Tab-separated table of C-alpha atoms in Angstrom:
chain	number	residue	atom	x	y	z
A	1	UNK	CA	12.811	3.720	25.407
A	2	UNK	CA	11.836	6.131	22.685
A	3	UNK	CA	8.228	5.898	23.877
A	4	UNK	CA	7.888	2.280	22.714
A	5	UNK	CA	5.271	0.084	24.339
A	6	UNK	CA	6.266	-3.081	22.457
A	7	UNK	CA	9.738	-4.605	21.948
A	8	UNK	CA	9.395	-4.498	18.165
A	9	UNK	CA	11.850	-3.103	15.625
A	10	UNK	CA	10.466	-3.387	12.117
A	11	UNK	CA	13.136	-4.510	9.668
A	12	UNK	CA	14.065	-2.104	6.869
A	13	UNK	CA	13.396	-4.512	4.004
A	14	UNK	CA	14.556	-2.574	0.963
A	15	UNK	CA	11.783	-1.209	-1.195
A	16	UNK	CA	9.135	-3.117	0.808
A	17	UNK	CA	9.149	-0.388	3.463
A	18	UNK	CA	7.374	2.919	3.149
A	19	UNK	CA	6.147	5.742	5.375
A	20	UNK	CA	2.733	4.082	5.858
A	21	UNK	CA	4.310	0.831	7.140
A	22	UNK	CA	6.711	2.692	9.438
A	23	UNK	CA	3.826	4.755	10.827
A	24	UNK	CA	1.664	1.662	11.397
A	25	UNK	CA	4.436	-0.098	13.327
A	26	UNK	CA	5.104	3.008	15.415
A	27	UNK	CA	1.413	3.550	16.133
A	28	UNK	CA	1.291	-0.079	17.289
A	29	UNK	CA	3.963	0.633	19.890
A	30	UNK	CA	7.092	-0.482	18.019
A	31	UNK	CA	9.736	1.362	16.038
A	32	UNK	CA	9.512	1.405	12.272
A	33	UNK	CA	12.398	1.820	9.885
A	34	UNK	CA	13.036	2.832	6.318
A	35	UNK	CA	15.749	1.449	4.082
A	36	UNK	CA	17.513	4.501	2.673
A	37	UNK	CA	20.268	2.945	0.586
A	38	UNK	CA	19.949	4.108	-3.019
A	39	UNK	CA	17.333	6.698	-2.011
A	40	UNK	CA	17.767	10.236	-3.294
A	41	UNK	CA	18.602	12.741	-0.567
A	42	UNK	CA	15.522	14.877	-1.274
A	43	UNK	CA	13.247	11.817	-1.031
A	44	UNK	CA	14.833	10.785	2.276
A	45	UNK	CA	14.392	14.264	3.702
A	46	UNK	CA	10.735	14.291	2.625
A	47	UNK	CA	10.112	10.923	4.308
A	48	UNK	CA	11.853	12.047	7.490
A	49	UNK	CA	9.815	15.262	7.585
A	50	UNK	CA	6.564	13.327	7.172
A	51	UNK	CA	7.427	10.952	10.040
A	52	UNK	CA	8.699	13.756	12.286
A	53	UNK	CA	5.441	15.653	11.722
A	54	UNK	CA	3.579	12.616	13.056
A	55	UNK	CA	5.902	12.540	16.104
A	56	UNK	CA	6.515	8.813	15.701
A	57	UNK	CA	9.677	6.871	16.574
A	58	UNK	CA	11.547	5.649	13.494
A	59	UNK	CA	15.026	5.037	12.182
A	60	UNK	CA	16.723	4.941	8.807
A	61	UNK	CA	18.922	2.101	7.654
A	62	UNK	CA	21.836	2.588	5.285
A	63	UNK	CA	23.804	-0.297	3.781
A	64	UNK	CA	27.487	0.491	4.137
A	65	UNK	CA	29.982	-0.738	1.626
A	66	UNK	CA	33.305	-2.007	2.860
A	67	UNK	CA	36.349	-2.906	0.816
A	68	UNK	CA	38.576	-1.285	-1.701
A	69	UNK	CA	36.841	-2.348	-4.915
A	70	UNK	CA	35.619	0.337	-7.245
A	71	UNK	CA	31.856	0.143	-7.748
A	72	UNK	CA	30.671	-0.940	-11.193
A	73	UNK	CA	29.257	1.881	-13.272
């Protein structure tokens, strides 16, 4: 599956994840992930391009908000 050699999915732990960590997990045979909630679109696209260029398996995680409350500003 996705070229993985190890059954490992690295958790997208907020700001603790970065491209280097995702790449290390993927190079070790697992699938790395980046937390993308509250990340600017341009930054997310840059990170995706860097990982795609390395041809490594990865995924993005977005926290979804449910409910009808209006977010605080």
